[in-house]
């Protein structure tokens, strides 16, 4: 989590701070505890940093006003040490000769710090990161250059990191490296860039190099050189990102989340273009006896929908495992198992750990939104969802794009033309579901009082209920639980009363009657029921307190792709009612690069 950027401009007379500030602002979704910039000018490292959101800190420090034509910057999501000015990056050694920004966790920092203190180093922060500039300085004092001091440093530190460093003893360059945390290098017209994620630099560079673990990248004003661990120059492939800078802007919307909710029809439409690629992957994979999904959070809910589809429509036994719990299931994998990793970012540490294990025994497939991310580089097969950059921390358009890929995969695997035809109608259904915004806004005002919610779904829409509850929890801070509608009576029904709204996801289909009985159960215990159901369902309108209507042609099999939209909108508008920022939920970051 945390975000890092760096830039060195070709023109010595240009100032880098406004560019660094612009780039790092684009990564605020990765961390918003604090921000800091370091530039080099006139034999000195200049630093401005503090805790707080970017705009607050900028108001105080005027971050774009710093001298120099190269530098580094950081946004923090605290792991070691409170959010505070001292704990903010960049961190320096005691002589201010080396400045470092870091994304990741140094697991053995305490023992390193102890040893460095014994050797006379003086520390100012509680962070794990601060050992890095001290180690680099120590090796530079021993006579190593910046590159080799970093090389020696990464021999000592354990954990996950993307690091960028500048030094007064070797000016006019930025040196960077990574292991298990993302890092991309951008080749632009005006200069060279590094970043944790592409939205940071889209405006300046779309030709990208992806450094691998342990490679050292040296950026100076003449270009970028990458060295492997034996100091050999590596000829890296340059890949061009097809996202535009505008795609990572709010484009007139109040928040990224609502912009991204509105982009869902197009995200599905664009992802449907992957049909031929998916067919090719299916052909290459060949026989599969079992499928195992591995994912976290929203991507886990997409996977769970995949299980319902694969088992009921393709007859393939399917498991869904939380990536952080994967190691307990790893020894059940074999070469006939396809392990599917679903991830928006492609950088989730829990998923990456599991992927490395799965690669040893099984065929692996990544369903990923971010091109060039670690999962796309490590999985044996890749389906690229076409949602465009997602900036809001709460996943929305990437979720429907993940679902679209899964539906396509299942439809092609089971030769289900009817399902393929239905999928082509989904963009229109989603667009139509967005017409009810005023009604959802008004409902949100009324439901905003609650401290707890239940979300119920059955069959294909049980994962939809889980996702609805997650969206509510993460941005409104209201406690919510998603439940299989039939399971409520086995315990949680005891909690139901007039203070707990129950959101019932009830599309037309085989499960309708049973779910309706569950709705009546909670209604008769006094719950307020908000239902999402078919527009022609008169008995639902008679029974529920409020009904959000979805096109009656959306049956239960494709319902997960459409019924989730009003659930996202409810969470969004309740968040606004409460006065919170839906794009930056507290304690959360977009990309979770720690285990
Ligand atoms: O990037 P990933 O899809 O691997 O991320 C997994 C979860 O961290 C993520 O889905 C998270 O639950 C969402 N931000 C929730 O909206």
Coordinates of C-alpha atoms and ligand atoms in Angstrom, one line a residue:
X1 CA 0.0 0.0 0.0
X2 CA 1.7 3.4 0.1
X3 CA 2.6 4.8 -3.3
X4 CA 6.0 5.9 -4.6
X5 CA 7.0 8.0 -7.6
X6 CA 10.2 9.4 -8.9
X7 CA 11.1 11.6 -11.9
X8 CA 14.3 12.9 -13.5
X9 CA 13.8 15.5 -16.2
X10 CA 16.0 15.7 -19.3
X11 CA 16.2 19.5 -19.1
X12 CA 18.4 20.7 -16.2
X13 CA 16.5 24.0 -16.0
X14 CA 13.0 22.5 -15.5
X15 CA 11.7 22.0 -12.0
X16 CA 10.5 18.5 -11.0
X17 CA 8.5 19.3 -7.9
X18 CA 5.2 20.2 -9.7
X19 CA 5.4 17.0 -11.7
X20 CA 6.3 14.9 -8.7
X21 CA 3.3 16.5 -6.9
X22 CA 1.0 15.8 -9.8
X23 CA 2.1 12.2 -10.1
X24 CA 2.0 11.4 -6.4
X25 CA -1.5 13.0 -6.1
X26 CA -2.7 10.4 -8.6
X27 CA -1.7 7.6 -6.1
X28 CA -3.6 9.0 -3.1
X29 CA -5.8 5.9 -3.4
X30 CA -2.8 3.9 -2.2
X31 CA -2.4 5.8 1.0
X32 CA -3.6 9.0 2.6
X33 CA -2.0 9.1 6.0
X34 CA 0.8 11.4 4.9
X35 CA 2.7 12.7 1.9
X36 CA 6.3 13.8 1.2
X37 CA 8.7 14.9 -1.6
X38 CA 12.4 15.0 -1.8
X39 CA 14.3 16.9 -4.5
X40 CA 18.0 17.4 -5.1
X41 CA 19.4 20.9 -5.7
X42 CA 22.7 22.6 -5.1
X43 CA 24.4 19.7 -3.3
X44 CA 21.5 19.3 -0.9
X45 CA 18.4 17.1 -0.5
X46 CA 15.4 19.2 0.0
X47 CA 12.4 17.6 1.8
X48 CA 8.8 18.6 2.5
X49 CA 6.6 16.1 4.2
X50 CA 3.9 15.8 6.8
X51 CA 0.9 13.7 7.9
X52 CA -2.5 14.4 6.5
X53 CA -4.3 14.2 3.2
X54 CA -2.4 15.5 0.1
X55 CA -4.4 18.8 -0.2
X56 CA -4.2 19.5 3.5
X57 CA -0.4 19.1 3.5
X58 CA 0.0 21.0 0.3
X59 CA -2.0 23.9 1.7
X60 CA 0.5 24.1 4.6
X61 CA 3.8 23.3 2.7
X62 CA 3.2 24.3 -0.9
X63 CA 4.7 21.0 -2.1
X64 CA 5.2 21.9 -5.8
X65 CA 7.5 24.7 -4.8
X66 CA 10.8 22.9 -4.4
X67 CA 14.1 23.4 -6.4
X68 CA 15.7 20.8 -8.6
X69 CA 15.1 18.7 -11.7
X70 CA 14.9 15.3 -10.1
X71 CA 13.4 13.8 -7.0
X72 CA 11.1 11.2 -5.4
X73 CA 7.8 11.3 -3.6
X74 CA 5.6 9.1 -1.4
X75 CA 2.0 8.7 -0.1
X76 CA 1.8 6.7 3.1
X77 CA -0.5 4.0 4.4
X78 CA 1.0 3.4 7.9
X79 CA 2.1 0.0 8.8
X80 CA 5.0 0.7 11.2
X81 CA 4.7 3.8 13.3
X82 CA 1.7 6.2 13.6
X83 CA 0.9 8.7 10.8
X84 CA 3.1 11.6 11.8
X85 CA 5.6 14.0 10.2
X86 CA 8.6 12.0 11.5
X87 CA 7.2 8.8 10.2
X88 CA 6.4 10.3 6.8
X89 CA 8.6 9.4 3.8
X90 CA 11.1 10.3 2.3
X91 CA 13.4 9.0 5.0
X92 CA 17.1 10.1 5.2
X93 CA 20.3 9.0 7.0
X94 CA 21.5 11.3 9.8
X95 CA 23.7 13.4 7.5
X96 CA 20.9 14.0 5.0
X97 CA 23.0 12.4 2.2
X98 CA 20.5 9.7 1.1
X99 CA 16.8 10.0 0.8
X100 CA 14.5 7.0 0.3
X101 CA 10.9 6.3 -0.5
X102 CA 9.6 2.7 0.1
X103 CA 6.4 0.8 -0.4
X104 CA 6.3 -2.5 1.5
X105 CA 7.4 -3.9 4.8
X106 CA 10.9 -4.7 6.0
X107 CA 10.3 -7.7 8.3
X108 CA 13.7 -7.7 10.0
X109 CA 14.1 -4.0 10.5
X110 CA 14.3 -4.2 14.3
X111 CA 17.4 -6.3 14.3
X112 CA 19.0 -4.2 11.6
X113 CA 18.1 -1.0 13.5
X114 CA 19.6 -2.4 16.7
X115 CA 22.9 -3.2 14.9
X116 CA 23.0 0.2 13.2
X117 CA 22.4 2.0 16.5
X118 CA 25.3 0.1 18.0
X119 CA 27.4 1.3 15.0
X120 CA 26.4 4.9 15.9
X121 CA 23.5 5.6 13.5
X122 CA 20.8 7.9 14.9
X123 CA 17.2 7.1 14.1
X124 CA 14.3 9.6 14.1
X125 CA 11.2 7.6 13.2
X126 CA 9.4 4.4 14.2
X127 CA 9.3 3.1 10.7
X128 CA 10.8 0.0 9.2
X129 CA 11.8 2.1 6.2
X130 CA 14.4 4.2 8.0
X131 CA 16.9 1.4 8.1
X132 CA 17.2 1.6 4.3
X133 CA 18.8 5.1 4.0
X134 CA 21.1 4.3 6.9
X135 CA 22.2 1.0 5.3
X136 CA 22.8 2.8 2.0
X137 CA 24.8 5.5 3.6
X138 CA 26.8 2.9 5.5
X139 CA 27.8 1.1 2.3
X140 CA 28.5 4.4 0.5
X141 CA 30.8 5.3 3.4
X142 CA 32.6 2.0 2.8
X143 CA 33.2 3.1 -0.8
X144 CA 30.4 1.5 -2.7
X145 CA 28.5 3.6 -5.3
X146 CA 24.7 4.2 -4.9
X147 CA 23.8 1.2 -7.1
X148 CA 26.0 -1.3 -5.2
X149 CA 25.0 0.2 -1.8
X150 CA 21.4 -0.6 -2.7
X151 CA 22.4 -4.0 -3.9
X152 CA 24.1 -4.7 -0.6
X153 CA 21.1 -3.2 1.3
X154 CA 18.7 -5.6 -0.4
X155 CA 21.0 -8.5 0.6
X156 CA 20.3 -7.6 4.2
X157 CA 16.7 -6.6 4.3
X158 CA 13.9 -9.2 4.3
X159 CA 10.3 -8.5 3.2
X160 CA 8.5 -6.7 0.4
X161 CA 9.7 -3.5 -1.1
X162 CA 9.8 -1.1 -4.0
X163 CA 12.5 1.4 -3.2
X164 CA 13.7 4.6 -4.8
X165 CA 16.7 6.5 -3.6
X166 CA 18.7 9.6 -4.3
X167 CA 22.1 10.6 -2.9
X168 CA 24.0 13.9 -2.6
X169 CA 27.2 11.9 -3.1
X170 CA 26.1 10.6 -6.5
X171 CA 23.7 13.3 -7.8
X172 CA 21.7 13.4 -11.1
X173 CA 20.3 9.9 -10.8
X174 CA 17.6 8.0 -9.1
X175 CA 18.2 4.3 -8.3
X176 CA 15.3 1.9 -7.7
X177 CA 14.6 -1.7 -7.0
X178 CA 11.8 -4.0 -6.0
X179 CA 10.8 -7.3 -4.5
X180 CA 7.1 -8.3 -4.1
X181 CA 5.9 -4.7 -4.3
X182 CA 4.9 -3.1 -7.6
X183 CA 7.2 -0.8 -9.5
X184 CA 7.0 0.5 -13.1
X185 CA 9.4 2.7 -15.0
X186 CA 8.1 5.2 -17.5
X187 CA 10.0 6.5 -20.6
X188 CA 8.6 9.9 -21.4
X189 CA 9.4 12.7 -23.8
X190 CA 10.5 15.1 -21.0
X191 CA 12.1 12.7 -18.6
X192 CA 12.1 9.3 -16.9
X193 CA 9.7 8.2 -14.2
X194 CA 9.1 5.5 -11.7
X195 CA 5.8 4.7 -9.9
X196 CA 3.9 2.1 -8.0
X197 CA 1.1 2.2 -10.4
X198 CA 0.5 3.6 -13.9
X199 CA -2.2 6.2 -13.2
X200 CA 0.6 8.2 -11.6
X201 CA 2.5 8.7 -14.8
X202 CA 0.0 8.2 -17.6
X203 CA 0.1 12.0 -18.4
X204 CA 3.9 11.9 -18.8
X205 CA 4.8 8.4 -20.0
X206 CA 3.0 5.5 -21.4
X207 CA 5.9 3.4 -22.6
X208 CA 6.6 1.2 -19.6
X209 CA 9.4 -1.1 -18.4
X210 CA 8.5 -3.6 -15.6
X211 CA 11.5 -4.4 -13.4
X212 CA 11.7 -7.9 -12.0
X213 CA 12.6 -8.8 -8.4
X214 CA 16.2 -7.9 -7.6
X215 CA 16.8 -5.9 -10.7
X216 CA 18.4 -2.5 -10.1
X217 CA 17.1 0.4 -12.2
X218 CA 19.2 3.5 -12.8
X219 CA 17.4 6.6 -14.1
X220 CA 19.4 9.6 -15.2
X221 CA 18.6 12.4 -17.7
X222 CA 20.0 10.4 -20.6
X223 CA 17.8 7.3 -20.0
X224 CA 17.1 4.2 -18.0
X225 CA 19.5 1.3 -17.4
X226 CA 18.5 -2.0 -15.7
X227 CA 21.0 -4.3 -14.2
X228 CA 20.5 -7.9 -13.0
X229 CA 22.0 -9.3 -9.9
X230 CA 25.3 -10.0 -11.7
X231 CA 25.5 -6.4 -12.9
X232 CA 24.7 -7.3 -16.5
X233 CA 22.6 -4.9 -18.4
X234 CA 19.1 -6.4 -19.0
X235 CA 17.4 -5.5 -22.3
X236 CA 13.9 -4.9 -21.0
X237 CA 10.9 -5.1 -23.2
X238 CA 9.0 -1.8 -23.5
X239 CA 5.2 -2.1 -23.3
X240 CA 2.8 0.7 -24.1
X241 CA -0.1 1.2 -21.8
X242 CA -3.4 1.7 -23.7
X243 CA -5.1 3.7 -20.9
X244 CA -5.3 7.4 -21.4
X245 CA -4.6 10.1 -18.7
X246 CA -8.3 11.2 -18.9
X247 CA -9.4 7.7 -17.8
X248 CA -7.7 8.3 -14.5
X249 CA -9.4 11.7 -13.9
X250 CA -12.8 12.4 -12.3
X251 CA -14.1 14.0 -15.5
X252 CA -16.7 16.1 -13.8
X253 CA -18.0 13.6 -11.3
X254 CA -17.8 14.4 -7.6
X255 CA -16.0 11.1 -6.8
X256 CA -14.2 8.4 -8.6
X257 CA -16.5 5.8 -7.2
X258 CA -19.6 7.3 -8.8
X259 CA -17.7 7.8 -12.0
X260 CA -16.7 4.2 -12.0
X261 CA -20.2 3.0 -11.1
X262 CA -21.4 4.8 -14.2
X263 CA -18.7 3.2 -16.3
X264 CA -19.9 -0.3 -15.6
X265 CA -21.9 -0.8 -18.8
X266 CA -18.8 0.1 -20.9
X267 CA -16.6 -2.0 -18.7
X268 CA -18.8 -5.1 -19.4
X269 CA -19.0 -4.2 -23.1
X270 CA -15.2 -3.9 -23.4
X271 CA -14.6 -7.0 -21.5
X272 CA -16.9 -9.0 -23.8
X273 CA -14.4 -8.3 -26.6
X274 CA -12.1 -10.8 -24.8
X275 CA -14.2 -13.7 -26.0
X276 CA -11.7 -14.9 -28.6
X277 CA -8.8 -14.7 -26.2
X278 CA -10.8 -16.6 -23.6
X279 CA -11.7 -19.3 -26.1
X280 CA -8.0 -19.6 -27.0
X281 CA -7.1 -20.0 -23.4
X282 CA -9.7 -22.7 -22.9
X283 CA -8.4 -24.6 -25.9
X284 CA -4.8 -24.4 -24.7
X285 CA -5.6 -25.4 -21.1
X286 CA -7.4 -28.6 -22.3
X287 CA -9.0 -31.0 -19.8
X288 CA -9.7 -29.7 -16.4
X289 CA -11.1 -31.9 -13.6
X290 CA -11.3 -29.2 -10.9
X291 CA -11.2 -25.5 -10.6
X292 CA -10.0 -23.6 -7.6
X293 CA -10.5 -19.8 -7.4
X294 CA -8.1 -17.8 -5.1
X295 CA -8.9 -14.1 -4.3
X296 CA -9.6 -11.5 -1.7
X297 CA -12.4 -9.1 -0.9
X298 CA -14.6 -8.1 -3.8
X299 CA -12.6 -10.4 -6.1
X300 CA -13.4 -13.3 -3.8
X301 CA -17.1 -12.5 -4.2
X302 CA -16.7 -12.5 -8.0
X303 CA -15.0 -15.9 -7.6
X304 CA -17.9 -17.2 -5.5
X305 CA -20.3 -16.4 -8.4
X306 CA -17.9 -18.3 -10.6
X307 CA -18.3 -21.4 -8.4
X308 CA -22.1 -21.3 -8.8
X309 CA -21.8 -20.9 -12.5
X310 CA -19.1 -23.5 -13.1
X311 CA -20.8 -26.2 -11.0
X312 CA -24.3 -25.6 -12.2
X313 CA -23.7 -24.8 -15.9
X314 CA -20.4 -26.6 -16.6
X315 CA -20.5 -29.4 -14.0
X316 CA -16.9 -28.7 -12.9
X317 CA -16.2 -29.1 -9.2
X318 CA -15.1 -25.7 -8.0
X319 CA -13.6 -24.4 -4.8
X320 CA -13.1 -20.8 -3.7
X321 CA -10.4 -20.0 -1.3
X322 CA -9.4 -16.8 0.4
X323 CA -5.9 -16.1 -0.7
X324 CA -4.7 -15.5 2.8
X325 CA -6.0 -19.0 3.8
X326 CA -4.7 -20.7 0.7
X327 CA -1.7 -22.5 2.2
X328 CA -4.0 -25.0 4.0
X329 CA -5.5 -26.2 0.7
X330 CA -2.3 -26.1 -1.4
X331 CA -1.5 -29.8 -1.0
X332 CA -4.9 -30.8 -2.7
X333 CA -3.7 -29.2 -6.0
X334 CA -2.6 -31.3 -8.9
X335 CA -2.0 -30.9 -12.7
X336 CA -5.6 -31.5 -13.5
X337 CA -6.6 -28.5 -11.3
X338 CA -6.9 -25.0 -12.9
X339 CA -6.3 -22.4 -10.2
X340 CA -7.8 -19.0 -11.1
X341 CA -6.5 -15.9 -9.5
X342 CA -8.9 -13.0 -9.6
X343 CA -7.5 -9.6 -8.8
X344 CA -8.2 -6.0 -9.9
X345 CA -4.7 -4.8 -9.1
X346 CA -2.8 -7.9 -9.9
X347 CA -0.5 -6.9 -7.0
X348 CA -2.4 -8.3 -3.9
X349 CA 0.4 -9.8 -1.7
X350 CA -1.8 -12.7 -0.4
X351 CA -2.8 -13.7 -3.9
X352 CA 0.8 -13.5 -5.2
X353 CA 2.0 -15.7 -2.5
X354 CA -0.6 -18.3 -3.3
X355 CA 0.1 -18.0 -7.1
X356 CA 3.7 -18.9 -6.6
X357 CA 2.6 -22.1 -4.7
X358 CA -0.1 -23.0 -7.3
X359 CA 2.4 -22.5 -10.2
X360 CA 4.4 -25.5 -8.8
X361 CA 1.7 -28.0 -9.4
X362 CA -1.2 -26.7 -11.5
X363 CA -2.2 -24.6 -14.4
X364 CA -2.8 -21.1 -13.3
X365 CA -5.0 -18.4 -14.8
X366 CA -5.1 -14.7 -13.7
X367 CA -8.2 -12.5 -14.3
X368 CA -6.6 -9.1 -13.8
X369 CA -7.5 -5.5 -14.6
X370 CA -4.0 -3.9 -14.5
X371 CA -1.9 -4.8 -17.5
X372 CA 1.7 -5.6 -16.6
X373 CA 1.0 -6.2 -12.9
X374 CA 2.7 -9.1 -11.1
X375 CA -0.1 -11.6 -11.5
X376 CA -0.2 -11.0 -15.2
X377 CA 3.5 -11.7 -15.3
X378 CA 3.4 -14.8 -13.1
X379 CA 0.2 -16.7 -14.0
X380 CA 0.5 -19.2 -16.9
X381 CA -2.6 -17.8 -18.6
X382 CA -4.1 -14.3 -18.3
X383 CA -7.5 -12.8 -19.0
X384 CA -7.4 -9.0 -19.1
X385 CA -10.5 -7.4 -17.8
X386 CA -11.2 -4.1 -19.7
X387 CA -12.5 -1.8 -17.0
X388 CA -9.9 0.9 -17.4
X389 CA -8.1 2.3 -14.4
X390 CA -10.1 2.1 -11.2
X391 CA -9.1 4.7 -8.6
X392 CA -11.9 4.5 -6.0
X393 CA -10.8 2.2 -3.2
X394 CA -14.2 0.4 -3.3
X395 CA -14.1 -1.9 -6.3
X396 CA -17.1 -1.4 -8.6
X397 CA -16.5 -1.5 -12.3
X398 CA -13.6 -4.0 -12.0
X399 CA -16.1 -6.3 -10.1
X400 CA -18.5 -6.4 -13.0
X401 CA -15.6 -6.8 -15.5
X402 CA -14.3 -9.8 -13.4
X403 CA -17.8 -11.3 -13.5
X404 CA -18.0 -10.7 -17.2
X405 CA -14.8 -12.6 -17.8
X406 CA -16.0 -15.5 -15.6
X407 CA -19.4 -15.6 -17.4
X408 CA -17.6 -15.7 -20.7
X409 CA -15.3 -18.4 -19.5
X410 CA -18.2 -20.6 -18.3
X411 CA -20.3 -19.9 -21.4
X412 CA -17.5 -20.9 -23.8
X413 CA -16.4 -23.8 -21.7
X414 CA -19.9 -25.2 -21.7
X415 CA -20.8 -24.1 -25.2
X416 CA -23.7 -22.1 -23.8
X417 CA -24.9 -19.9 -26.7
X418 CA -28.0 -18.8 -24.7
X419 CA -25.8 -17.4 -22.0
X420 CA -23.5 -15.7 -24.5
X421 CA -26.6 -14.0 -26.0
X422 CA -27.8 -12.9 -22.6
X423 CA -24.3 -11.5 -21.8
X424 CA -24.5 -9.2 -24.8
X425 CA -27.6 -7.6 -23.3
X426 CA -26.0 -6.9 -19.9
X427 CA -24.5 -3.4 -20.8
X428 CA -28.0 -2.2 -21.6
X429 CA -29.5 -3.7 -18.4
X430 CA -26.7 -2.0 -16.4
X431 CA -27.3 1.3 -18.1
X432 CA -31.0 1.0 -17.3
X433 CA -30.4 0.2 -13.7
X434 CA -28.6 3.5 -13.3
X435 CA -31.8 5.4 -14.2
X436 CA -33.1 5.0 -10.7
X437 CA -30.5 7.2 -9.0
X438 CA -33.0 9.8 -7.6
X439 CA -35.0 7.0 -5.9
X440 CA -31.9 5.4 -4.5
X441 CA -30.7 8.8 -3.2
X442 CA -34.0 9.2 -1.4
X443 CA -33.9 5.7 0.1
X444 CA -30.4 6.3 1.3
X445 CA -31.6 9.3 3.4
X446 CA -34.0 7.0 5.2
X447 CA -31.7 4.0 5.7
X448 CA -28.8 6.0 6.9
X449 CA -30.0 5.7 10.5
X450 CA -29.1 2.0 10.9
X451 CA -26.1 0.7 12.7
X452 CA -26.4 -2.8 11.3
X453 CA -27.7 -4.3 8.0
X454 CA -28.3 -7.7 6.6
X455 CA -28.0 -8.5 2.9
X456 CA -29.7 -11.7 1.7
X457 CA -29.3 -13.6 -1.5
X458 CA -29.8 -17.2 -2.6
X459 CA -27.9 -19.2 -5.2
X460 CA -26.2 -17.0 -7.9
X461 CA -27.1 -13.8 -5.9
X462 CA -25.7 -15.0 -2.5
X463 CA -22.3 -13.6 -3.5
X464 CA -24.1 -10.4 -4.7
X465 CA -25.4 -10.1 -1.1
X466 CA -21.9 -10.5 0.3
X467 CA -20.6 -7.9 -2.1
X468 CA -23.4 -5.5 -1.2
X469 CA -22.6 -5.9 2.5
X470 CA -18.9 -5.3 1.9
X471 CA -19.5 -2.1 -0.1
X472 CA -21.7 -0.8 2.8
X473 CA -19.1 -1.7 5.5
X474 CA -16.1 -0.3 3.8
X475 CA -17.3 3.1 2.9
X476 CA -20.2 3.9 5.3
X477 CA -18.6 2.2 8.3
X478 CA -22.0 0.6 9.0
X479 CA -21.8 -3.0 10.1
X480 CA -23.3 -5.2 7.5
X481 CA -23.5 -9.0 7.0
X482 CA -24.2 -10.8 3.8
X483 CA -26.1 -14.1 4.3
X484 CA -27.4 -16.9 2.2
X485 CA -31.1 -16.3 2.5
X486 CA -31.9 -19.8 3.7
X487 CA -29.2 -19.7 6.4
X488 CA -30.6 -16.8 8.3
X489 CA -33.0 -19.0 10.2
X490 CA -30.1 -21.0 11.5
X491 CA -29.0 -18.3 14.0
X492 CA -28.9 -14.7 12.8
X493 CA -32.6 -14.4 12.7
X494 CA -32.4 -13.9 16.4
X495 CA -30.9 -10.5 15.7
X496 CA -33.6 -9.2 13.4
X497 CA -35.8 -6.3 14.6
X498 CA -37.0 -2.9 13.4
X499 CA -33.6 -1.4 13.8
X500 CA -31.9 -3.7 11.3
X501 CA -32.7 -3.1 7.6
X502 CA -32.6 -6.2 5.5
X503 CA -31.7 -5.9 1.9
X504 CA -33.0 -8.8 -0.1
X505 CA -31.7 -9.5 -3.6
X506 CA -34.5 -11.4 -5.3
X507 CA -34.4 -11.7 -9.1
X508 CA -37.0 -13.8 -10.9
X509 CA -36.0 -17.5 -11.3
X510 CA -36.0 -20.9 -9.5
X511 CA -35.0 -19.4 -6.2
X512 CA -37.6 -16.7 -6.1
X513 CA -40.2 -18.5 -4.0
X514 CA -37.8 -19.6 -1.3
X515 CA -36.2 -16.2 -1.1
X516 CA -39.7 -14.6 -0.8
X517 CA -40.4 -16.9 2.2
X518 CA -37.2 -15.7 3.8
X519 CA -38.2 -12.1 3.1
X520 CA -41.5 -12.8 4.9
X521 CA -39.7 -14.3 7.8
X522 CA -37.7 -11.2 8.4
X523 CA -40.6 -8.9 7.7
X524 CA -42.7 -10.7 10.3
X525 CA -40.0 -10.1 12.9
X526 CA -40.3 -6.3 12.3
X527 CA -37.4 -5.8 9.9
X528 CA -37.5 -3.0 7.3
X529 CA -37.0 -4.7 4.0
X530 CA -35.4 -3.1 1.0
X531 CA -35.7 -5.4 -1.9
X532 CA -33.9 -5.4 -5.3
X533 CA -36.2 -7.3 -7.7
X534 CA -37.9 -7.4 -11.0
X535 CA -39.8 -4.4 -12.3
X536 CA -43.0 -6.4 -12.8
X537 CA -43.0 -8.1 -9.4
X538 CA -46.1 -6.8 -7.9
X539 CA -46.2 -9.1 -4.9
X540 CA -42.6 -7.9 -4.0
X541 CA -43.8 -4.3 -4.1
X542 CA -46.7 -5.3 -1.8
X543 CA -44.4 -7.0 0.7
X544 CA -41.2 -5.0 0.9
X545 CA -40.9 -1.5 2.4
X546 CA -38.9 -0.3 -0.6
X547 CA -38.2 -2.0 -4.0
X548 CA -35.5 -1.1 -6.4
X549 CA -36.7 -2.3 -9.8
X550 CA -34.5 -4.0 -12.3
X551 CA -35.5 -4.9 -15.9
X552 CA -37.8 -8.0 -15.6
X553 CA -35.8 -9.7 -18.4
X554 CA -32.8 -10.1 -16.1
X555 CA -33.1 -13.6 -14.8
X556 CA -31.3 -15.1 -11.8
X557 CA -28.3 -16.4 -13.7
X558 CA -27.1 -13.1 -15.0
X559 CA -28.6 -11.1 -12.1
X560 CA -25.2 -10.8 -10.3
X561 CA -24.0 -8.6 -13.1
X562 CA -26.9 -6.1 -12.8
X563 CA -28.3 -6.4 -9.3
X564 CA -25.0 -5.3 -7.7
X565 CA -25.3 -1.8 -9.3
X566 CA -28.1 -0.5 -6.9
X567 CA -26.2 -2.0 -4.0
X568 CA -23.2 0.0 -4.9
X569 CA -25.3 3.1 -5.3
X570 CA -27.0 2.7 -1.9
X571 CA -23.5 2.5 -0.2
X572 CA -22.3 5.5 -2.2
X573 CA -25.3 7.7 -1.2
X574 CA -25.4 6.6 2.4
X575 CA -21.7 7.6 2.6
X576 CA -22.5 11.0 1.3
X577 CA -25.3 11.4 3.7
X578 CA -22.9 10.6 6.5
X579 CA -20.4 13.1 5.2
X580 CA -17.6 10.6 4.5
X581 CA -15.3 10.4 1.4
X582 CA -16.3 7.3 -0.5
X583 CA -13.1 7.3 -2.5
X584 CA -10.9 7.1 0.6
X585 CA -12.4 4.9 3.3
X586 CA -10.4 5.0 6.6
X587 CA -7.8 2.3 7.1
X588 CA -8.1 0.9 3.6
X589 CA -6.0 1.2 0.5
X590 CA -6.7 0.3 -3.0
X591 CA -3.9 -2.2 -3.4
X592 CA -2.9 -4.4 -0.5
X593 CA 0.7 -5.3 -1.0
X594 CA 1.3 -6.7 2.5
X595 CA 0.3 -10.1 3.8
Ligands
LIG1 O1 -6.7 -5.9 -6.3 P1 -7.5 -7.1 -5.7 O2 -8.8 -7.3 -6.5 O3 -6.7 -8.3 -5.6 O4 -8.0 -6.6 -4.3 C1 -8.6 -7.5 -3.4 C2 -9.3 -6.8 -2.3 O5 -8.4 -6.1 -1.5 C3 -10.3 -5.8 -2.9 O6 -11.2 -6.4 -3.7 C4 -11.1 -5.0 -1.8 O7 -11.9 -5.9 -1.1 C5 -11.9 -4.0 -2.5 N1 -11.3 -2.7 -2.4 C6 -13.3 -3.8 -1.8 O8 -14.0 -2.9 -2.5

